[in-house]
Coordinates of C-alpha atoms in Angstrom, one line a residue:
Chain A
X5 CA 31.2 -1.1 -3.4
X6 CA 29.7 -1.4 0.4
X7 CA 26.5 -0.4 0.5
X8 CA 24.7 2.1 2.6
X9 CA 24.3 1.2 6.4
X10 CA 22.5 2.8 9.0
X11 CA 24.7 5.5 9.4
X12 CA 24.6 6.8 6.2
X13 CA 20.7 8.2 6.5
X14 CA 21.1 11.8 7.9
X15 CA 17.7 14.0 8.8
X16 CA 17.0 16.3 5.8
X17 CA 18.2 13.7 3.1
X18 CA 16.6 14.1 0.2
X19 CA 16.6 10.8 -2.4
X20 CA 14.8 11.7 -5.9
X21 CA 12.5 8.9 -7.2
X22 CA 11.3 8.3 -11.0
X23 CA 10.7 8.9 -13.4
X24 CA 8.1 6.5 -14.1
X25 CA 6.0 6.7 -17.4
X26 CA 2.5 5.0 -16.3
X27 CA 0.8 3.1 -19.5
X28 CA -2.8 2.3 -19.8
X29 CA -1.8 -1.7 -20.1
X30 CA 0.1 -1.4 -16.8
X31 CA -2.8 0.2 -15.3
X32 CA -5.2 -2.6 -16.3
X33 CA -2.7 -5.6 -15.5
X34 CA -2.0 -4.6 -12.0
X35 CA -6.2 -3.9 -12.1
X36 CA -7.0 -7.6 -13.5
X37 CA -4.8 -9.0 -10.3
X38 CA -5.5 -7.3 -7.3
X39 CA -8.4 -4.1 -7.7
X40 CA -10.5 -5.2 -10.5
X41 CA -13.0 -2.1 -10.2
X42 CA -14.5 -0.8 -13.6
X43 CA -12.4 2.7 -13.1
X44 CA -9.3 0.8 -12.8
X45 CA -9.6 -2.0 -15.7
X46 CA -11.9 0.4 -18.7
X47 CA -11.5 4.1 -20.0
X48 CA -15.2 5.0 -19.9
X49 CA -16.2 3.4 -17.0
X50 CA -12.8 5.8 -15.6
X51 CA -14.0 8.9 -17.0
X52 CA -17.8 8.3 -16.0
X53 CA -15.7 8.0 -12.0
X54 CA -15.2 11.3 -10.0
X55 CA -11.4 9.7 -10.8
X56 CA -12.1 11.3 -14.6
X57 CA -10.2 8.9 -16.6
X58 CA -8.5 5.3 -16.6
X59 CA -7.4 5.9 -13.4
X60 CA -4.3 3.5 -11.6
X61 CA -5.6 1.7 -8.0
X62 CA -3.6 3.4 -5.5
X63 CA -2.2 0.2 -4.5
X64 CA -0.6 0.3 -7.9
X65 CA 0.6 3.5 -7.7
X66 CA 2.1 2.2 -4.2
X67 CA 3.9 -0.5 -5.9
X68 CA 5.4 1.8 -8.5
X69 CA 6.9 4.3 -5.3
X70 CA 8.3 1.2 -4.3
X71 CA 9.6 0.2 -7.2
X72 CA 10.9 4.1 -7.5
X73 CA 12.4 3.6 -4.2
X74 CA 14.3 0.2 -4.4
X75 CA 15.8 1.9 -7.8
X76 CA 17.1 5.2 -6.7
X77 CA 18.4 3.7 -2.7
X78 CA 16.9 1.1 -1.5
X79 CA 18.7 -2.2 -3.5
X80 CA 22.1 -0.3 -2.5
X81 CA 21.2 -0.3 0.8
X82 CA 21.8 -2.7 3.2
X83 CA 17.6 -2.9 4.4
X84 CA 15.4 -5.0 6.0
X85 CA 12.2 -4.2 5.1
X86 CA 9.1 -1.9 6.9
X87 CA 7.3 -2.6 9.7
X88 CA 4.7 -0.8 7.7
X89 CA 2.6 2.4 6.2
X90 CA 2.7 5.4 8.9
X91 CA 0.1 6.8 6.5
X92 CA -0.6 6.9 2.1
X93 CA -2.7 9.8 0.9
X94 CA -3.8 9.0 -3.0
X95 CA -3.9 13.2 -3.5
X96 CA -4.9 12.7 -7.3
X97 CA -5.7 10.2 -9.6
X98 CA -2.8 8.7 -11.5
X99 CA -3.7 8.5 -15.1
X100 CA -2.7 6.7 -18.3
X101 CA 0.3 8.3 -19.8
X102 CA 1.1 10.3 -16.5
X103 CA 4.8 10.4 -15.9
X104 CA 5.6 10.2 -11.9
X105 CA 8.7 11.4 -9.9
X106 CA 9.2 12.6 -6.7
X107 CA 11.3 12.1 -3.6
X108 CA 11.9 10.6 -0.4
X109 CA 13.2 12.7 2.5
X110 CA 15.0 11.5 5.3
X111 CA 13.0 12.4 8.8
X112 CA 14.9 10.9 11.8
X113 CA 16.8 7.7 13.0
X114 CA 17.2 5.4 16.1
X115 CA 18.7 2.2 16.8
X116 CA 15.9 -0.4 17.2
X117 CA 16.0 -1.9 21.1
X118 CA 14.4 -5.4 19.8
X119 CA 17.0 -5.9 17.0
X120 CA 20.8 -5.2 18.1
X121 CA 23.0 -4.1 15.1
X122 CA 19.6 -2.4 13.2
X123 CA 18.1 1.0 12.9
X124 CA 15.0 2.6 12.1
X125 CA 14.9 5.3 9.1
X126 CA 11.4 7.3 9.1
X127 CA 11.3 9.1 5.7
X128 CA 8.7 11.2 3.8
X129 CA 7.7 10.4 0.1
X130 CA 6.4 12.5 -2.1
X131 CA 5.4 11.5 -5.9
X132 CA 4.2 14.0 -8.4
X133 CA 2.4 13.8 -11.7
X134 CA 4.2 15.6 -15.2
X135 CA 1.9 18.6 -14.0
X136 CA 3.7 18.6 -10.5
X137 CA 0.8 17.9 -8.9
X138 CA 1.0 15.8 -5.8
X139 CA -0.4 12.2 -6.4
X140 CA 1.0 10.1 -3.7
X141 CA 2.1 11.6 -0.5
X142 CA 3.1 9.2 3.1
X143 CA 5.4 8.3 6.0
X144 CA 6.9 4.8 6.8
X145 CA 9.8 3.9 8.7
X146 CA 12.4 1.2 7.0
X147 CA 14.9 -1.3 9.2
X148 CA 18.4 -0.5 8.3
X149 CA 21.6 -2.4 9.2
X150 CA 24.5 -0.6 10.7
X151 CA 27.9 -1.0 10.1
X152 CA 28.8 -0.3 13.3
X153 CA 26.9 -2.3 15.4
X154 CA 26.1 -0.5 19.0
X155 CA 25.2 -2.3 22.0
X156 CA 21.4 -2.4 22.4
X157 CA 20.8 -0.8 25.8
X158 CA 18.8 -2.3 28.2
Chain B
X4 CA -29.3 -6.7 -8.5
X5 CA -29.0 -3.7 -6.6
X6 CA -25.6 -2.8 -5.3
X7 CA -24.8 -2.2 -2.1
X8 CA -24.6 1.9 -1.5
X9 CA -23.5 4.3 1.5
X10 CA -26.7 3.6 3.5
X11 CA -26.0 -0.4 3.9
X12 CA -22.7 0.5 5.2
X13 CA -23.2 0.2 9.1
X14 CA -20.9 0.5 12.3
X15 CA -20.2 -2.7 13.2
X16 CA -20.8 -4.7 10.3
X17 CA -17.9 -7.4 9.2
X18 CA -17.4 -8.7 5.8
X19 CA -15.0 -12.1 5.9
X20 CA -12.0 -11.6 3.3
X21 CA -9.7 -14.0 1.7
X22 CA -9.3 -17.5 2.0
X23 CA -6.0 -16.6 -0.7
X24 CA -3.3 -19.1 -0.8
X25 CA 0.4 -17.8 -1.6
X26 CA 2.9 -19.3 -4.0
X27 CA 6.3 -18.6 -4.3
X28 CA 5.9 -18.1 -8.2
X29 CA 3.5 -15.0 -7.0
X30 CA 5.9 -13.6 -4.1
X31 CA 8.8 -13.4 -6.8
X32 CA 6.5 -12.4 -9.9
X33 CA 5.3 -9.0 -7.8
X34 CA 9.1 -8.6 -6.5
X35 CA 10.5 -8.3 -10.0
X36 CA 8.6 -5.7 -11.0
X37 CA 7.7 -3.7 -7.8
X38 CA 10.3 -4.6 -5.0
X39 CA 13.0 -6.2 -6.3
X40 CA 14.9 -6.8 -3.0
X41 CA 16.7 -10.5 -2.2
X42 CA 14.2 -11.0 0.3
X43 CA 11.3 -10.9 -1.7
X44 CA 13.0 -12.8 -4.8
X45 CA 14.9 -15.5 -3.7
X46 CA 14.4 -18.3 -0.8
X47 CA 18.0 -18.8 0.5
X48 CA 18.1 -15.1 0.7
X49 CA 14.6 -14.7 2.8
X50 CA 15.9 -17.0 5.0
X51 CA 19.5 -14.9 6.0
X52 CA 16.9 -12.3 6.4
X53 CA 14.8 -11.3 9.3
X54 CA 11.6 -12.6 7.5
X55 CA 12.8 -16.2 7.8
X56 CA 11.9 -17.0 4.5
X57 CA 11.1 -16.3 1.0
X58 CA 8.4 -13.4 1.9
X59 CA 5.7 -11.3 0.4
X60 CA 6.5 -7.3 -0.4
X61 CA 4.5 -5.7 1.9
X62 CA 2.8 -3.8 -0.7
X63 CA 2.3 -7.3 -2.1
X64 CA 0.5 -8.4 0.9
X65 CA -1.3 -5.0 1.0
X66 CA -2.6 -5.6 -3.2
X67 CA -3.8 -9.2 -1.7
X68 CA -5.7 -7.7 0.7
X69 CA -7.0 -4.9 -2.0
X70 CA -8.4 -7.9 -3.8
X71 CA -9.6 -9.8 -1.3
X72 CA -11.9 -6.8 -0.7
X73 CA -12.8 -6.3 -3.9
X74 CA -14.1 -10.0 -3.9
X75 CA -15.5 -9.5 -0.5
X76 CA -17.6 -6.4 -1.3
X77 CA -16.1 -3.6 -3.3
X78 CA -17.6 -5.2 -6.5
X79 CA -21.5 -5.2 -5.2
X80 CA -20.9 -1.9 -3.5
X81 CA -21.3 1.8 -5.6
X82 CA -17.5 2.4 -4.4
X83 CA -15.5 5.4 -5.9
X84 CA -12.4 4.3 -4.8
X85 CA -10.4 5.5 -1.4
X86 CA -8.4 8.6 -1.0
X87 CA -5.2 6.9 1.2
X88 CA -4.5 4.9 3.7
X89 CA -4.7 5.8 7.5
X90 CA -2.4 3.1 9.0
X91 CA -1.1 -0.2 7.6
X92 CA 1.1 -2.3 9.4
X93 CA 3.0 -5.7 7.8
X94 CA 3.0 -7.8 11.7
X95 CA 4.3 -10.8 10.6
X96 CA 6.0 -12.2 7.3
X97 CA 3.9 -13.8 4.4
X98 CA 5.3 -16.7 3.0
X99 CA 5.2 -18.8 0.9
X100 CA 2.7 -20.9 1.0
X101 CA 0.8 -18.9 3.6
X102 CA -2.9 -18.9 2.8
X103 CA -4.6 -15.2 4.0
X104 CA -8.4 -14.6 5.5
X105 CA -9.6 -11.6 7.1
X106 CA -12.1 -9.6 7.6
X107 CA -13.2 -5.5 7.0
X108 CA -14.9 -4.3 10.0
X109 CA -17.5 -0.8 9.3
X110 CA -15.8 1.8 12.1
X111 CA -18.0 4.8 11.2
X112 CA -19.2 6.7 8.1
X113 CA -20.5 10.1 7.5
X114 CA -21.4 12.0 4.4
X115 CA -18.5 13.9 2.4
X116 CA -19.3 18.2 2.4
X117 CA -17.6 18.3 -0.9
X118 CA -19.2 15.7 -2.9
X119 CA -22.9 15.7 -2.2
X120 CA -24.3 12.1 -3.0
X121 CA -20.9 10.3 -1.9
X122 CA -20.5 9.0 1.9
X123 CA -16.8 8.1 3.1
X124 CA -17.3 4.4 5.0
X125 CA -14.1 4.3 7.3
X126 CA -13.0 0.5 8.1
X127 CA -10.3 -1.4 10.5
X128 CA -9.2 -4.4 7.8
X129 CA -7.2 -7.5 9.7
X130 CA -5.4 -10.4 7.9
X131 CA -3.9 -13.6 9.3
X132 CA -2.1 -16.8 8.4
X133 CA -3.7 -20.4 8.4
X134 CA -1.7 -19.9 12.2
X135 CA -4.1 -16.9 13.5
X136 CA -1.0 -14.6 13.3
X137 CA -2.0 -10.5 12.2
X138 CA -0.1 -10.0 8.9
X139 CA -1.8 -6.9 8.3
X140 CA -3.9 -4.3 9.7
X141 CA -5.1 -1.1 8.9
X142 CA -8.0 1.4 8.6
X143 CA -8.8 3.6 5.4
X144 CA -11.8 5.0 4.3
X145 CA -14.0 4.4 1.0
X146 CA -16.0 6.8 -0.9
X147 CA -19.0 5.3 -1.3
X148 CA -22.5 6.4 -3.5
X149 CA -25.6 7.1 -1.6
X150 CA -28.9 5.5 -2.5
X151 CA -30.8 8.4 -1.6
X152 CA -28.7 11.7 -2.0
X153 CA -28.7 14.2 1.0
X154 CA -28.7 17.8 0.5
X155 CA -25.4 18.5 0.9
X156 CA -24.9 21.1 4.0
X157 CA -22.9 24.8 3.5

């Protein structure tokens, strides 16, 4: 089955993400890696943090919207990667045993000048905790090949 | 030891991140479970890319940073973690084999209204290859404890 080009990303798109069922071990593996701060990697040191608990880094809750993504669109579409983080509020802290969803949203589109045959998708993302309250909210853009190549103008 | 606490943080001030030297096994480890794209997983298929190679997740390269901080200074600092991200952008590919260094720059702090005895410290953060090319930059902010609580204002 082709995958999704370019073309197939319309403003107002709405792609659901998750769920995602977050464990404490998770939470203190990604920790032990890359953010190895004592509200990250110990359940005291968490709930003696304004973060109240055993808390995920936001880079890890990050990587799991990623992970959300590639599963509901992204690896059946044909992408190139981002260019980047428009911007990543961490609204609340993601907790062992939280369950996450959420959504991505298409924004807009344009072909890119510097790369003929490849567009730019902006979407919003939204991820939720089991209490639906907002935990992760940002914009980033993702390249996107088209199946119908346009000339790049000038 | 005394830790380093809202008042040390001053505009201006640099601390040096990284040097951190990226294997393949590391690109594809993160990739499996976070971003599971070719890209990211597999060299032949980094290289038909536009990344030229097997290549880092951005969010990889963004959880490398993350830990390079910590390292840096997040460990000897009172830090209670960092509510987003302004801006992050991926300028160049990490590949394998890449090693990262950096630096965290202080751009300006100021003490938070709703959390009397915590400071937000806002920093640019830049990250380059062993060829001086950006791979990342960004600005957040970290909440950080004060030595000396202020009153807080109404």
């Amino acid at each position: 089955m082709a995958k999704l080009t370019y073309e197939d990303f319309q403003p107002g798109q709405v792609f659901p993400l998750g769920p995602k069922y977050v464990t404490a071990q998770e939470i203190i593996e990604f920790a032990r890696e890359f953010d190895p701060q004592p509200m990250h990697l110990d359940e005291a040191a968490g709930r003696a943090s304004i973060l109240g608990g055993l808390a995920a880094s936001g880079w890890h809750t990050s990587a799991m919207f990623m992970r959300m993504m590639t599963d509901s669109y992204l690896l059946n579409t044909e992408a190139e990667g981002a260019p980047g983080i428009d911007f990543m509020d961490w609204k609340n802290p993601v907790l062992a045993g939280d369950t996450l969803s959420g959504r991505s949203i298409v924004l807009e589109s344009r072909p890119m000048r510097s790369r003929p045959g490849i567009g730019i998708v902006k979407f919003r993302h939204e991820v939720e905790n089991q209490r639906s309250q907002l935990v992760c909210l940002g914009e980033n853009s993702t390249m996107i090949r088209m199946r119908l190549p346009v000339e790049a103008s000038a």
